[in-house]
mmCIF file of C-alpha atoms and ligand atoms in Angstrom:
data_model
loop_
_atom_site.group_PDB
_atom_site.id
_atom_site.type_symbol
_atom_site.label_atom_id
_atom_site.label_comp_id
_atom_site.label_asym_id
_atom_site.label_seq_id
_atom_site.Cartn_x
_atom_site.Cartn_y
_atom_site.Cartn_z
ATOM 1 C CA UNK A 1 -33.203 174.576 127.426
ATOM 2 C CA UNK A 2 -34.662 174.756 123.964
ATOM 3 C CA UNK A 3 -38.220 173.493 123.555
ATOM 4 C CA UNK A 4 -40.850 173.398 120.810
ATOM 5 C CA UNK A 5 -43.825 174.975 122.544
ATOM 6 C CA UNK A 6 -47.328 174.885 121.115
ATOM 7 C CA UNK A 7 -50.028 177.411 121.921
ATOM 8 C CA UNK A 8 -53.318 178.123 120.170
ATOM 9 C CA UNK A 9 -53.665 179.864 117.757
ATOM 10 C CA UNK A 10 -49.970 180.859 117.503
ATOM 11 C CA UNK A 11 -48.777 177.313 116.601
ATOM 12 C CA UNK A 12 -45.349 175.953 117.423
ATOM 13 C CA UNK A 13 -42.391 178.160 118.370
ATOM 14 C CA UNK A 14 -38.890 177.290 119.513
ATOM 15 C CA UNK A 15 -38.311 179.040 122.864
ATOM 16 C CA UNK A 16 -35.940 178.933 125.803
ATOM 17 C CA UNK A 17 -37.550 177.563 128.917
ATOM 18 C CA UNK A 18 -36.091 176.447 132.273
ATOM 19 C CA UNK A 19 -35.003 172.810 132.587
ATOM 20 C CA UNK A 20 -37.860 171.139 134.544
ATOM 21 C CA UNK A 21 -37.359 170.511 138.239
ATOM 22 C CA UNK A 22 -38.254 167.045 139.388
ATOM 23 C CA UNK A 23 -39.860 166.020 142.622
ATOM 24 C CA UNK A 24 -40.273 162.806 144.628
ATOM 25 C CA UNK A 25 -40.956 159.775 142.458
ATOM 26 C CA UNK A 26 -40.140 161.547 139.202
ATOM 27 C CA UNK A 27 -37.318 161.256 136.663
ATOM 28 C CA UNK A 28 -35.644 163.720 134.352
ATOM 29 C CA UNK A 29 -34.611 162.669 130.857
ATOM 30 C CA UNK A 30 -32.263 164.131 128.358
ATOM 31 C CA UNK A 31 -34.222 163.548 125.195
ATOM 32 C CA UNK A 32 -32.279 161.548 122.621
ATOM 33 C CA UNK A 33 -34.969 161.195 119.932
ATOM 34 C CA UNK A 34 -38.599 162.219 119.580
ATOM 35 C CA UNK A 35 -40.529 161.368 116.474
ATOM 36 C CA UNK A 36 -43.263 163.392 114.879
ATOM 37 C CA UNK A 37 -46.600 161.743 114.339
ATOM 38 C CA UNK A 38 -49.884 162.639 112.710
ATOM 39 C CA UNK A 39 -51.281 163.687 116.071
ATOM 40 C CA UNK A 40 -48.531 166.337 116.422
ATOM 41 C CA UNK A 41 -49.322 167.645 112.954
ATOM 42 C CA UNK A 42 -53.054 167.882 113.720
ATOM 43 C CA UNK A 43 -52.384 169.696 116.994
ATOM 44 C CA UNK A 44 -49.864 172.058 115.390
ATOM 45 C CA UNK A 45 -52.299 173.027 112.677
ATOM 46 C CA UNK A 46 -55.728 172.839 114.360
ATOM 47 C CA UNK A 47 -55.134 172.748 118.109
ATOM 48 C CA UNK A 48 -56.394 170.216 120.630
ATOM 49 C CA UNK A 49 -59.317 170.181 123.098
ATOM 50 C CA UNK A 50 -56.993 169.723 126.060
ATOM 51 C CA UNK A 51 -54.743 172.680 125.126
ATOM 52 C CA UNK A 52 -57.019 175.707 125.601
ATOM 53 C CA UNK A 53 -56.055 179.178 124.475
ATOM 54 C CA UNK A 54 -53.364 180.675 126.723
ATOM 55 C CA UNK A 55 -51.777 177.328 127.636
ATOM 56 C CA UNK A 56 -48.186 176.653 126.499
ATOM 57 C CA UNK A 57 -47.516 172.975 125.901
ATOM 58 C CA UNK A 58 -44.369 171.166 124.838
ATOM 59 C CA UNK A 59 -45.574 168.494 122.411
ATOM 60 C CA UNK A 60 -43.872 165.189 121.636
ATOM 61 C CA UNK A 61 -45.176 161.813 122.827
ATOM 62 C CA UNK A 62 -42.903 159.336 121.003
ATOM 63 C CA UNK A 63 -39.830 159.805 123.113
ATOM 64 C CA UNK A 64 -36.577 158.030 123.912
ATOM 65 C CA UNK A 65 -34.279 159.610 126.484
ATOM 66 C CA UNK A 66 -31.473 159.016 128.876
ATOM 67 C CA UNK A 67 -32.181 159.351 132.579
ATOM 68 C CA UNK A 68 -30.087 162.182 134.001
ATOM 69 C CA UNK A 69 -31.772 162.578 137.367
ATOM 70 C CA UNK A 70 -33.860 160.312 139.556
ATOM 71 C CA UNK A 71 -36.207 161.637 142.224
ATOM 72 C CA UNK A 72 -36.317 160.428 145.809
ATOM 73 C CA UNK A 73 -38.111 157.092 146.158
ATOM 74 C CA UNK A 74 -37.531 155.842 142.627
ATOM 75 C CA UNK A 75 -35.789 152.471 143.065
ATOM 76 C CA UNK A 76 -35.977 150.645 139.754
ATOM 77 C CA UNK A 77 -34.630 153.363 137.453
ATOM 78 C CA UNK A 78 -31.175 154.894 137.526
ATOM 79 C CA UNK A 79 -29.127 157.643 135.965
ATOM 80 C CA UNK A 80 -27.626 156.660 132.632
ATOM 81 C CA UNK A 81 -30.430 154.297 131.595
ATOM 82 C CA UNK A 82 -31.788 154.633 128.081
ATOM 83 C CA UNK A 83 -35.585 154.537 128.282
ATOM 84 C CA UNK A 84 -38.751 154.804 126.249
ATOM 85 C CA UNK A 85 -41.587 156.806 127.772
ATOM 86 C CA UNK A 86 -45.120 155.601 127.050
ATOM 87 C CA UNK A 87 -47.395 158.651 126.962
ATOM 88 C CA UNK A 88 -50.780 157.461 128.303
ATOM 89 C CA UNK A 89 -51.407 157.049 132.036
ATOM 90 C CA UNK A 90 -54.538 157.125 134.115
ATOM 91 C CA UNK A 91 -55.820 157.349 137.665
ATOM 92 C CA UNK A 92 -54.776 153.716 138.297
ATOM 93 C CA UNK A 93 -58.102 152.866 139.989
ATOM 94 C CA UNK A 94 -61.075 153.184 137.612
ATOM 95 C CA UNK A 95 -62.509 150.209 135.754
ATOM 96 C CA UNK A 96 -60.472 151.023 132.620
ATOM 97 C CA UNK A 97 -57.197 151.459 134.507
ATOM 98 C CA UNK A 98 -57.548 148.220 136.440
ATOM 99 C CA UNK A 99 -58.235 146.437 133.127
ATOM 100 C CA UNK A 100 -54.978 147.843 131.753
ATOM 101 C CA UNK A 101 -56.802 150.242 129.436
ATOM 102 C CA UNK A 102 -55.441 153.433 130.954
ATOM 103 C CA UNK A 103 -55.861 155.145 127.604
ATOM 104 C CA UNK A 104 -59.627 155.178 128.271
ATOM 105 C CA UNK A 105 -59.342 156.519 131.865
ATOM 106 C CA UNK A 106 -61.801 159.441 132.214
ATOM 107 C CA UNK A 107 -59.062 161.368 134.072
ATOM 108 C CA UNK A 108 -56.315 160.032 131.852
ATOM 109 C CA UNK A 109 -53.306 162.056 130.870
ATOM 110 C CA UNK A 110 -50.970 161.935 127.936
ATOM 111 C CA UNK A 111 -47.401 163.241 127.878
ATOM 112 C CA UNK A 112 -46.909 165.568 124.985
ATOM 113 C CA UNK A 113 -50.630 166.389 124.796
ATOM 114 C CA UNK A 114 -52.190 167.068 128.200
ATOM 115 C CA UNK A 115 -48.765 167.366 129.903
ATOM 116 C CA UNK A 116 -45.410 168.557 128.593
ATOM 117 C CA UNK A 117 -43.656 166.081 126.334
ATOM 118 C CA UNK A 118 -40.377 165.417 124.585
ATOM 119 C CA UNK A 119 -39.840 168.087 121.909
ATOM 120 C CA UNK A 120 -37.278 169.656 124.207
ATOM 121 C CA UNK A 121 -33.771 169.021 125.437
ATOM 122 C CA UNK A 122 -35.028 167.674 128.765
ATOM 123 C CA UNK A 123 -38.334 166.112 129.864
ATOM 124 C CA UNK A 124 -39.797 165.531 133.258
ATOM 125 C CA UNK A 125 -41.732 162.285 133.740
ATOM 126 C CA UNK A 126 -44.420 162.820 136.434
ATOM 127 C CA UNK A 127 -44.644 160.568 139.464
ATOM 128 C CA UNK A 128 -47.922 158.885 138.408
ATOM 129 C CA UNK A 129 -46.404 157.904 135.056
ATOM 130 C CA UNK A 130 -43.265 156.534 136.688
ATOM 131 C CA UNK A 131 -45.339 154.589 139.257
ATOM 132 C CA UNK A 132 -47.605 153.111 136.579
ATOM 133 C CA UNK A 133 -44.660 151.737 134.638
ATOM 134 C CA UNK A 134 -44.642 154.153 131.714
ATOM 135 C CA UNK A 135 -40.833 154.357 131.744
ATOM 136 C CA UNK A 136 -39.423 151.334 129.889
ATOM 137 C CA UNK A 137 -35.685 150.633 130.112
ATOM 138 C CA UNK A 138 -34.142 149.835 126.704
ATOM 139 C CA UNK A 139 -31.092 147.791 125.867
ATOM 140 C CA UNK A 140 -28.109 150.208 126.152
ATOM 141 C CA UNK A 141 -27.212 149.618 122.504
ATOM 142 C CA UNK A 142 -30.760 150.385 121.264
ATOM 143 C CA UNK A 143 -30.990 153.012 118.515
ATOM 144 C CA UNK A 144 -32.949 155.911 120.066
ATOM 145 C CA UNK A 145 -34.312 156.916 116.658
ATOM 146 C CA UNK A 146 -35.846 153.560 115.859
ATOM 147 C CA UNK A 147 -37.103 152.944 119.362
ATOM 148 C CA UNK A 148 -38.890 156.275 119.341
ATOM 149 C CA UNK A 149 -41.343 154.491 117.015
ATOM 150 C CA UNK A 150 -42.359 152.146 119.819
ATOM 151 C CA UNK A 151 -45.416 154.239 120.738
ATOM 152 C CA UNK A 152 -46.694 154.294 117.142
ATOM 153 C CA UNK A 153 -45.970 150.598 116.830
ATOM 154 C CA UNK A 154 -47.842 150.020 120.078
ATOM 155 C CA UNK A 155 -50.965 151.615 118.529
ATOM 156 C CA UNK A 156 -50.490 149.297 115.534
ATOM 157 C CA UNK A 157 -50.125 146.244 117.795
ATOM 158 C CA UNK A 158 -53.346 147.332 119.519
ATOM 159 C CA UNK A 159 -55.089 147.558 116.141
ATOM 160 C CA UNK A 160 -53.652 144.274 114.862
ATOM 161 C CA UNK A 161 -54.269 141.831 117.725
ATOM 162 C CA UNK A 162 -58.125 141.820 117.558
ATOM 163 C CA UNK A 163 -57.888 140.767 113.853
ATOM 164 C CA UNK A 164 -56.267 137.390 114.699
ATOM 165 C CA UNK A 165 -54.272 137.310 111.429
ATOM 166 C CA UNK A 166 -52.941 133.887 110.483
ATOM 167 C CA UNK A 167 -51.239 132.062 107.601
ATOM 168 C CA UNK A 168 -54.652 131.513 105.931
ATOM 169 C CA UNK A 169 -55.430 135.188 105.569
ATOM 170 C CA UNK A 170 -55.355 137.671 102.739
ATOM 171 C CA UNK A 171 -54.810 141.093 104.303
ATOM 172 C CA UNK A 172 -55.610 144.452 102.735
ATOM 173 C CA UNK A 173 -54.228 147.667 104.222
ATOM 174 C CA UNK A 174 -55.525 151.063 103.107
ATOM 175 C CA UNK A 175 -52.826 153.714 103.642
ATOM 176 C CA UNK A 176 -49.117 153.070 102.998
ATOM 177 C CA UNK A 177 -47.750 155.658 105.448
ATOM 178 C CA UNK A 178 -45.581 154.627 108.384
ATOM 179 C CA UNK A 179 -48.589 153.182 110.226
ATOM 180 C CA UNK A 180 -49.734 151.158 107.227
ATOM 181 C CA UNK A 181 -46.183 149.861 106.745
ATOM 182 C CA UNK A 182 -46.058 148.820 110.399
ATOM 183 C CA UNK A 183 -49.290 146.843 109.844
ATOM 184 C CA UNK A 184 -47.627 145.297 106.802
ATOM 185 C CA UNK A 185 -44.687 144.157 108.943
ATOM 186 C CA UNK A 186 -46.965 142.581 111.551
ATOM 187 C CA UNK A 187 -48.958 140.806 108.795
ATOM 188 C CA UNK A 188 -45.661 139.410 107.429
ATOM 189 C CA UNK A 189 -44.581 138.238 110.848
ATOM 190 C CA UNK A 190 -47.951 136.513 111.259
ATOM 191 C CA UNK A 191 -47.476 134.616 108.019
ATOM 192 C CA UNK A 192 -50.397 136.188 106.128
ATOM 193 C CA UNK A 193 -50.826 134.428 102.781
ATOM 194 C CA UNK A 194 -51.116 137.595 100.722
ATOM 195 C CA UNK A 195 -50.752 141.263 101.695
ATOM 196 C CA UNK A 196 -52.220 144.082 99.605
ATOM 197 C CA UNK A 197 -51.757 147.790 100.158
ATOM 198 C CA UNK A 198 -53.834 150.585 98.643
ATOM 199 C CA UNK A 199 -52.832 154.257 98.627
ATOM 200 C CA UNK A 200 -53.168 157.337 96.458
ATOM 201 C CA UNK A 201 -49.384 157.844 96.438
ATOM 202 C CA UNK A 202 -47.380 155.650 94.016
ATOM 203 C CA UNK A 203 -44.104 156.487 95.814
ATOM 204 C CA UNK A 204 -45.454 155.228 99.099
ATOM 205 C CA UNK A 205 -46.592 152.049 97.401
ATOM 206 C CA UNK A 206 -43.121 151.484 95.991
ATOM 207 C CA UNK A 207 -41.812 151.115 99.534
ATOM 208 C CA UNK A 208 -44.682 148.772 100.357
ATOM 209 C CA UNK A 209 -43.891 146.653 97.273
ATOM 210 C CA UNK A 210 -40.251 146.527 98.345
ATOM 211 C CA UNK A 211 -41.465 144.961 101.596
ATOM 212 C CA UNK A 212 -43.441 142.315 99.792
ATOM 213 C CA UNK A 213 -46.907 143.835 99.426
ATOM 214 C CA UNK A 214 -48.987 143.764 96.246
ATOM 215 C CA UNK A 215 -50.191 147.278 95.566
ATOM 216 C CA UNK A 216 -53.133 149.202 94.227
ATOM 217 C CA UNK A 217 -52.934 152.874 93.328
ATOM 218 C CA UNK A 218 -56.258 154.336 94.448
ATOM 219 C CA UNK A 219 -57.474 156.664 91.718
ATOM 220 C CA UNK A 220 -56.100 154.514 88.926
ATOM 221 C CA UNK A 221 -58.102 151.452 89.938
ATOM 222 C CA UNK A 222 -60.833 150.738 92.428
ATOM 223 C CA UNK A 223 -59.787 148.273 95.087
ATOM 224 C CA UNK A 224 -63.054 146.394 94.696
ATOM 225 C CA UNK A 225 -62.343 145.835 90.977
ATOM 226 C CA UNK A 226 -59.127 144.042 91.916
ATOM 227 C CA UNK A 227 -59.899 142.288 95.178
ATOM 228 C CA UNK A 228 -62.759 140.372 96.717
ATOM 229 C CA UNK A 229 -63.145 137.965 99.633
ATOM 230 C CA UNK A 230 -60.453 139.611 101.712
ATOM 231 C CA UNK A 231 -60.088 138.071 105.166
ATOM 232 C CA UNK A 232 -58.709 141.120 106.990
ATOM 233 C CA UNK A 233 -59.077 144.780 106.059
ATOM 234 C CA UNK A 234 -57.244 147.530 107.934
ATOM 235 C CA UNK A 235 -58.214 151.125 107.105
ATOM 236 C CA UNK A 236 -55.122 153.029 108.171
ATOM 237 C CA UNK A 237 -56.117 156.222 106.392
ATOM 238 C CA UNK A 238 -58.641 158.912 107.264
ATOM 239 C CA UNK A 239 -60.761 157.972 104.254
ATOM 240 C CA UNK A 240 -64.581 157.498 104.411
ATOM 241 C CA UNK A 241 -64.528 155.878 100.926
ATOM 242 C CA UNK A 242 -62.083 153.262 102.168
ATOM 243 C CA UNK A 243 -64.325 152.509 105.149
ATOM 244 C CA UNK A 244 -67.318 151.965 102.841
ATOM 245 C CA UNK A 245 -65.292 149.879 100.407
ATOM 246 C CA UNK A 246 -63.832 147.757 103.220
ATOM 247 C CA UNK A 247 -67.283 146.232 103.809
ATOM 248 C CA UNK A 248 -67.600 145.402 100.115
ATOM 249 C CA UNK A 249 -64.210 143.758 99.616
ATOM 250 C CA UNK A 250 -64.290 141.728 102.842
ATOM 251 C CA UNK A 251 -65.256 138.091 102.457
ATOM 252 C CA UNK A 252 -67.522 135.981 104.657
ATOM 253 C CA UNK A 253 -66.258 136.042 108.274
ATOM 254 C CA UNK A 254 -63.997 139.001 107.348
ATOM 255 C CA UNK A 255 -62.457 141.130 110.072
ATOM 256 C CA UNK A 256 -62.154 144.888 109.653
ATOM 257 C CA UNK A 257 -60.440 147.589 111.699
ATOM 258 C CA UNK A 258 -61.274 151.248 111.109
ATOM 259 C CA UNK A 259 -57.900 152.215 112.574
ATOM 260 C CA UNK A 260 -57.663 155.756 111.246
ATOM 261 C CA UNK A 261 -60.047 158.253 112.834
ATOM 262 C CA UNK A 262 -61.751 160.743 110.533
ATOM 263 C CA UNK A 263 -61.104 164.480 110.988
ATOM 264 C CA UNK A 264 -63.683 166.274 113.128
ATOM 265 C CA UNK A 265 -66.463 167.671 111.006
ATOM 266 C CA UNK A 266 -66.374 164.772 108.502
ATOM 267 C CA UNK A 267 -69.984 163.971 107.535
ATOM 268 C CA UNK A 268 -71.242 160.726 109.003
ATOM 269 C CA UNK A 269 -70.311 157.784 106.750
ATOM 270 C CA UNK A 270 -73.272 155.732 105.464
ATOM 271 C CA UNK A 271 -72.375 152.047 105.678
ATOM 272 C CA UNK A 272 -74.118 149.080 104.029
ATOM 273 C CA UNK A 273 -74.837 147.261 107.277
ATOM 274 C CA UNK A 274 -76.466 144.321 105.459
ATOM 275 C CA UNK A 275 -72.942 143.410 104.296
ATOM 276 C CA UNK A 276 -71.944 143.110 107.958
ATOM 277 C CA UNK A 277 -75.038 140.973 108.596
ATOM 278 C CA UNK A 278 -74.953 138.578 105.649
ATOM 279 C CA UNK A 279 -71.186 138.126 105.554
ATOM 280 C CA UNK A 280 -70.945 137.911 109.360
ATOM 281 C CA UNK A 281 -68.237 140.537 109.401
ATOM 282 C CA UNK A 282 -66.491 141.662 112.522
ATOM 283 C CA UNK A 283 -65.946 145.399 112.407
ATOM 284 C CA UNK A 284 -63.952 147.177 115.064
ATOM 285 C CA UNK A 285 -61.974 150.331 115.703
ATOM 286 C CA UNK A 286 -58.990 150.880 117.940
ATOM 287 C CA UNK A 287 -57.421 154.016 119.274
ATOM 288 C CA UNK A 288 -54.117 154.771 121.003
ATOM 289 C CA UNK A 289 -52.367 152.195 123.126
ATOM 290 C CA UNK A 290 -51.722 151.156 126.698
ATOM 291 C CA UNK A 291 -48.591 149.813 128.421
ATOM 292 C CA UNK A 292 -49.429 146.228 127.421
ATOM 293 C CA UNK A 293 -49.146 147.225 123.767
ATOM 294 C CA UNK A 294 -46.003 149.272 124.389
ATOM 295 C CA UNK A 295 -44.314 146.312 126.000
ATOM 296 C CA UNK A 296 -45.309 144.118 123.039
ATOM 297 C CA UNK A 297 -43.967 146.738 120.620
ATOM 298 C CA UNK A 298 -40.647 146.948 122.442
ATOM 299 C CA UNK A 299 -40.330 143.183 122.363
ATOM 300 C CA UNK A 300 -40.883 143.267 118.600
ATOM 301 C CA UNK A 301 -38.256 145.994 118.105
ATOM 302 C CA UNK A 302 -35.704 144.159 120.264
ATOM 303 C CA UNK A 303 -36.176 140.723 118.779
ATOM 304 C CA UNK A 304 -38.030 140.635 115.486
ATOM 305 C CA UNK A 305 -38.474 143.921 113.652
ATOM 306 C CA UNK A 306 -36.041 146.278 112.049
ATOM 307 C CA UNK A 307 -38.002 149.409 111.188
ATOM 308 C CA UNK A 308 -34.999 151.583 110.416
ATOM 309 C CA UNK A 309 -36.257 151.894 106.792
ATOM 310 C CA UNK A 310 -39.166 153.972 108.126
ATOM 311 C CA UNK A 311 -36.847 156.845 109.132
ATOM 312 C CA UNK A 312 -37.030 159.275 106.264
ATOM 313 C CA UNK A 313 -35.655 162.346 108.034
ATOM 314 C CA UNK A 314 -33.775 163.121 111.221
ATOM 315 C CA UNK A 315 -33.760 166.839 112.026
ATOM 316 C CA UNK A 316 -32.640 169.078 114.870
ATOM 317 C CA UNK A 317 -35.393 170.266 117.185
ATOM 318 C CA UNK A 318 -35.245 173.753 115.680
ATOM 319 C CA UNK A 319 -36.339 172.339 112.328
ATOM 320 C CA UNK A 320 -39.678 171.057 113.691
ATOM 321 C CA UNK A 321 -41.697 173.282 111.297
ATOM 322 C CA UNK A 322 -39.765 171.836 108.368
ATOM 323 C CA UNK A 323 -40.553 168.352 109.708
ATOM 324 C CA UNK A 324 -44.258 169.135 109.894
ATOM 325 C CA UNK A 325 -44.195 170.386 106.338
ATOM 326 C CA UNK A 326 -42.429 167.227 105.190
ATOM 327 C CA UNK A 327 -45.239 165.228 106.748
ATOM 328 C CA UNK A 328 -47.856 167.321 104.984
ATOM 329 C CA UNK A 329 -46.056 166.597 101.722
ATOM 330 C CA UNK A 330 -46.952 162.878 102.186
ATOM 331 C CA UNK A 331 -43.620 161.721 100.839
ATOM 332 C CA UNK A 332 -41.902 161.554 104.228
ATOM 333 C CA UNK A 333 -42.213 158.473 106.409
ATOM 334 C CA UNK A 334 -41.070 158.925 109.983
ATOM 335 C CA UNK A 335 -39.557 162.313 110.790
ATOM 336 C CA UNK A 336 -37.471 162.179 113.980
ATOM 337 C CA UNK A 337 -36.249 165.184 115.966
ATOM 338 C CA UNK A 338 -32.905 165.047 117.762
ATOM 339 C CA UNK A 339 -32.908 167.808 120.415
HETATM 340 ZN ZN1 LIG B 401 -48.100 159.274 117.980
HETATM 341 ZN ZN1 LIG B 402 -58.421 155.480 135.553
#
């Protein structure tokens, strides 16, 4: 089968590899759609701590596939089912796993990062992942392309829930990429009174405006010159300036999520902690997602959210490098590979 294999420092190459063999408790998928995300771009360009030199890894962790083979002992999944695979699974026993936070398991694994993923024609789902419920059956009529966003949406659900957004809130989102737009959709669903989005790209903000957001082009205006007393600030961009400014524009009792991690090597960001103290701000960060968030994301996609407008490109697997370049260009939204 064809697969997009990453190795360091070679980068990503399309190669022919054997179709994976499955064992007891495992399933084999024919991949129907696998979307590219910022994590894939970072790995492709800079590598990843869990992919040492000499290791060949098939990336791809936002995957929808059709089950084509079921291993012995698997009773609740069957050939022909359309499924989403959630990437993160843990040991199942540590204090994080038993709390449902398998994404913090010290021996946690992630399909498409620490194990082979879905940028290939076929994908094996390991026994532990099947057993821990990482394979989610989808309605047969579900669009594989849109449902491949469920993992990204799950991370957004994870970042959104602690902010308790309600109809009384003004919400500000830094970063109008696909993740920022997903936050916008959740803020709309929650009835937020006013939603603002700030980004350096006017074309990205046009899409946000079309979805009901008021917009600020960073660089033309400072957010803090336009907005004050914001109830909820989400920093969905790897921007130290936005983190600093978030504390200034937040109002009393404001809630802030530093959702976007900063690239390694970024100098430590000095923050005006007295703003946190005197305004009684709640500042948090969230990272990745667990199966609780994936389930919530799937529910949203089935019942309440149409994110098809986020698909900017669908490409064959062989065009993965073009897809990565489109993402670097910042004009693309979600780029989805169809192996
Ligand atoms: Zn992702
Ligand atoms: Zn664990």
